[in-house]
PDB file of C-alpha atoms and ligand atoms in Angstrom:
ATOM      1  CA  MET A 992      79.790-135.999  95.491  1.00 63.00           C
ATOM      2  CA  SER A 993      82.757-133.667  97.794  1.00 73.00           C
ATOM      3  CA  THR A 994      81.338-131.729 100.331  1.00 74.00           C
ATOM      4  CA  ARG A 995      81.985-128.185  98.930  1.00 76.00           C
ATOM      5  CA  MET A 996      80.237-130.084  95.321  1.00 72.00           C
ATOM      6  CA  LEU A 997      76.871-130.598  98.502  1.00 73.00           C
ATOM      7  CA  ALA A 998      78.010-127.287 100.006  1.00 74.00           C
ATOM      8  CA  ALA A 999      76.758-125.399  96.694  1.00 72.00           C
ATOM      9  CA  LEU A1000      73.641-127.346  96.439  1.00 68.00           C
ATOM     10  CA  VAL A1001      72.348-126.957  99.070  1.00 67.00           C
ATOM     11  CA  MET A1002      72.473-123.768  99.226  1.00 65.00           C
ATOM     12  CA  THR A1003      71.248-123.040  95.477  1.00 65.00           C
ATOM     13  CA  PHE A1004      67.865-125.282  96.877  1.00 63.00           C
ATOM     14  CA  ILE A1005      68.469-122.438 100.686  1.00 57.00           C
ATOM     15  CA  ALA A1006      68.598-119.807  97.091  1.00 57.00           C
ATOM     16  CA  THR A1007      65.671-121.062  95.156  1.00 55.00           C
ATOM     17  CA  ALA A1008      62.969-121.379  98.174  1.00 54.00           C
ATOM     18  CA  ALA A1009      63.940-117.387  99.306  1.00 54.00           C
ATOM     19  CA  MET A1010      63.162-116.757  95.883  1.00 63.00           C
ATOM     20  CA  ALA A1011      59.044-118.011  95.391  1.00 81.00           C
ATOM     21  CA  HIS A1012      56.587-115.394  95.861  1.00 89.00           C
ATOM     22  CA  SER A1013      54.716-114.624  99.048  1.00 91.00           C
ATOM     23  CA  THR A1014      51.692-116.025  97.384  1.00 94.00           C
ATOM     24  CA  LEU A1015      47.687-115.628  98.538  1.00 96.00           C
ATOM     25  CA  LYS A1016      46.964-118.420 101.253  1.00 96.00           C
ATOM     26  CA  SER A1017      42.764-118.061 102.021  1.00 98.00           C
ATOM     27  CA  THR A1018      39.950-115.163 101.912  1.00 98.00           C
ATOM     28  CA  VAL A1019      37.102-114.734 103.914  1.00 98.00           C
ATOM     29  CA  PRO A1020      35.188-115.523 103.397  1.00 98.00           C
ATOM     30  CA  PRO A1021      36.726-116.783 100.256  1.00 98.00           C
ATOM     31  CA  SER A1022      36.144-116.275  96.553  1.00 98.00           C
ATOM     32  CA  ASP A1023      32.776-116.320  94.113  1.00 98.00           C
ATOM     33  CA  SER A1024      30.797-116.613  98.318  1.00 98.00           C
ATOM     34  CA  VAL A1025      27.239-115.187  97.335  1.00 97.00           C
ATOM     35  CA  LEU A1026      25.889-113.687 100.809  1.00 97.00           C
ATOM     36  CA  SER A1027      23.000-112.096 101.929  1.00 97.00           C
ATOM     37  CA  ALA A1028      24.488-108.611 102.523  1.00 97.00           C
ATOM     38  CA  SER A1029      27.953-107.685 103.336  1.00 97.00           C
ATOM     39  CA  PRO A1030      30.127-109.285 105.204  1.00 98.00           C
ATOM     40  CA  PRO A1031      31.254-107.579 108.266  1.00 97.00           C
ATOM     41  CA  GLU A1032      35.518-107.530 106.969  1.00 98.00           C
ATOM     42  CA  VAL A1033      36.644-109.057 104.082  1.00 98.00           C
ATOM     43  CA  VAL A1034      40.241-111.729 105.523  1.00 98.00           C
ATOM     44  CA  ILE A1035      42.964-111.933 103.154  1.00 98.00           C
ATOM     45  CA  ASN A1036      45.897-114.747 104.212  1.00 98.00           C
ATOM     46  CA  PHE A1037      49.218-115.750 102.762  1.00 97.00           C
ATOM     47  CA  ASN A1038      51.545-118.039 103.653  1.00 96.00           C
ATOM     48  CA  GLU A1039      54.166-115.749 104.246  1.00 95.00           C
ATOM     49  CA  PRO A1040      54.624-111.850 105.312  1.00 95.00           C
ATOM     50  CA  ALA A1041      53.400-109.720 102.503  1.00 97.00           C
ATOM     51  CA  ARG A1042      53.003-105.951 102.417  1.00 97.00           C
ATOM     52  CA  LEU A1043      49.416-105.390 101.370  1.00 97.00           C
ATOM     53  CA  VAL A1044      49.707-101.623  99.731  1.00 97.00           C
ATOM     54  CA  SER A1045      46.147-101.011  98.255  1.00 98.00           C
ATOM     55  CA  VAL A1046      42.353-102.972  98.009  1.00 98.00           C
ATOM     56  CA  ILE A1047      40.143-100.807  95.964  1.00 98.00           C
ATOM     57  CA  VAL A1048      36.035-102.351  95.096  1.00 98.00           C
ATOM     58  CA  ALA A1049      35.558-101.980  92.085  1.00 97.00           C
ATOM     59  CA  ARG A1050      31.782-102.792  90.326  1.00 95.00           C
ATOM     60  CA  ALA A1051      30.689-102.627  86.819  1.00 92.00           C
ATOM     61  CA  GLY A1052      28.953 -99.228  86.356  1.00 90.00           C
ATOM     62  CA  ALA A1053      30.339 -97.308  89.855  1.00 90.00           C
ATOM     63  CA  PRO A1054      33.508 -95.498  90.864  1.00 94.00           C
ATOM     64  CA  GLU A1055      36.468 -97.875  91.639  1.00 96.00           C
ATOM     65  CA  ARG A1056      36.272 -97.207  96.382  1.00 97.00           C
ATOM     66  CA  LYS A1057      39.408 -97.719  97.883  1.00 98.00           C
ATOM     67  CA  LEU A1058      39.088 -99.749 101.269  1.00 98.00           C
ATOM     68  CA  GLN A1059      41.447 -99.323 104.535  1.00 97.00           C
ATOM     69  CA  PHE A1060      42.933-102.252 105.845  1.00 98.00           C
ATOM     70  CA  THR A1061      45.505-103.540 109.123  1.00 98.00           C
ATOM     71  CA  PRO A1062      47.128-103.780 109.284  1.00 98.00           C
ATOM     72  CA  VAL A1063      50.163-101.079 107.576  1.00 96.00           C
ATOM     73  CA  ALA A1064      52.787-103.312 107.989  1.00 96.00           C
ATOM     74  CA  GLU A1065      53.969-107.005 107.004  1.00 96.00           C
ATOM     75  CA  SER A1066      51.857-109.833 107.508  1.00 97.00           C
ATOM     76  CA  THR A1067      50.176-113.011 107.220  1.00 97.00           C
ATOM     77  CA  THR A1068      47.472-111.752 107.650  1.00 98.00           C
ATOM     78  CA  PHE A1069      45.172-108.476 106.558  1.00 98.00           C
ATOM     79  CA  ASN A1070      41.956-106.835 107.645  1.00 98.00           C
ATOM     80  CA  VAL A1071      38.887-104.934 105.871  1.00 98.00           C
ATOM     81  CA  ALA A1072      37.215-103.676 107.526  1.00 95.00           C
ATOM     82  CA  ALA A1073      33.023-102.988 106.982  1.00 96.00           C
ATOM     83  CA  PRO A1074      34.367-102.923 102.988  1.00 97.00           C
ATOM     84  CA  ALA A1075      29.686-102.019 102.708  1.00 97.00           C
ATOM     85  CA  LEU A1076      29.442-103.849  99.307  1.00 97.00           C
ATOM     86  CA  GLU A1077      26.101-103.590  98.243  1.00 95.00           C
ATOM     87  CA  ASN A1078      24.181-105.222  96.334  1.00 95.00           C
ATOM     88  CA  GLY A1079      25.865-106.864  92.633  1.00 96.00           C
ATOM     89  CA  ARG A1080      28.880-107.955  92.186  1.00 97.00           C
ATOM     90  CA  ASN A1081      31.752-106.869  93.805  1.00 98.00           C
ATOM     91  CA  GLU A1082      35.347-107.084  93.015  1.00 98.00           C
ATOM     92  CA  ILE A1083      37.970-106.610  95.293  1.00 98.00           C
ATOM     93  CA  LYS A1084      40.969-105.898  93.960  1.00 98.00           C
ATOM     94  CA  TRP A1085      44.558-106.308  95.695  1.00 98.00           C
ATOM     95  CA  ARG A1086      47.947-105.755  94.918  1.00 98.00           C
ATOM     96  CA  ALA A1087      50.588-106.441  97.589  1.00 98.00           C
ATOM     97  CA  LEU A1088      54.568-106.829  97.673  1.00 97.00           C
ATOM     98  CA  SER A1089      55.957-110.032  98.482  1.00 95.00           C
ATOM     99  CA  LYS A1090      58.508-111.343 100.688  1.00 90.00           C
ATOM    100  CA  ASP A1091      60.747-111.963  97.325  1.00 91.00           C
ATOM    101  CA  GLY A1092      59.801-107.904  96.854  1.00 91.00           C
ATOM    102  CA  HIS A1093      58.549-108.366  93.720  1.00 94.00           C
ATOM    103  CA  PRO A1094      54.206-107.169  93.823  1.00 96.00           C
ATOM    104  CA  ILE A1095      51.721-109.902  93.610  1.00 96.00           C
ATOM    105  CA  SER A1096      47.686-108.977  94.051  1.00 97.00           C
ATOM    106  CA  GLY A1097      44.155-110.331  92.623  1.00 97.00           C
ATOM    107  CA  THR A1098      40.507-110.314  93.038  1.00 98.00           C
ATOM    108  CA  ILE A1099      38.669-111.822  95.401  1.00 98.00           C
ATOM    109  CA  VAL A1100      34.886-111.894  93.857  1.00 98.00           C
ATOM    110  CA  ILE A1101      31.705-110.939  96.667  1.00 98.00           C
ATOM    111  CA  VAL A1102      27.846-111.465  95.019  1.00 98.00           C
ATOM    112  CA  VAL A1103      25.664-109.536  97.243  1.00 97.00           C
ATOM    113  CA  LYS A1104      22.477-110.998  97.333  1.00 96.00           C
ATOM    114  CA  PRO A1105      19.761-109.596  99.506  1.00 92.00           C
ATOM    115  CA  ALA A1106      17.101-112.426 100.119  1.00 87.00           C
ATOM    116  CA  ALA A1107      13.817-112.253  97.962  1.00 79.00           C
ATOM    117  CA  ALA A1108      11.180-109.960  99.684  1.00 69.00           C
ATOM    118  CA  THR A1109       8.824-112.101 101.677  1.00 69.00           C
ATOM    119  CA  PRO A1110       5.129-111.191  99.851  1.00 68.00           C
ATOM    120  CA  LYS A1111       3.012-108.841 101.465  1.00 67.00           C
ATOM    121  CA  SER A1112       0.068-109.828 101.419  1.00 64.00           C
ATOM    122  CA  PRO A1113      -2.927-106.907 100.670  1.00 62.00           C
TER     123      PRO A1113
HETATM  124 CU1   CU B 209      58.811-113.362  93.344  1.00 70.15          CU
END
């Protein structure tokens, strides 16, 4: 193999790697969590810097609500402070711009289920 061919192959490999989407690495709490109360914050982690565009919470029978997040800049970690999730199933829908400029999105499902109240004695 000539040096030129090898260089071309390496360049192709680099270009392919650079074009991959950023992906969601993890969230805290993770999706499908069942919690006894709304979490103090939701943390969204990406595998490489991305730009979070919007975060909304959707519940059946309720209007969608926008959540504030930080930072409003490229980052691998975003914090959604005080999401104030209500009892029941909450779908936290996030949209972001991948490092390669492609839109990416996902949903974190968090169920808030308060512990059953202790029956009161008469
Ligand atoms: Cu992409």
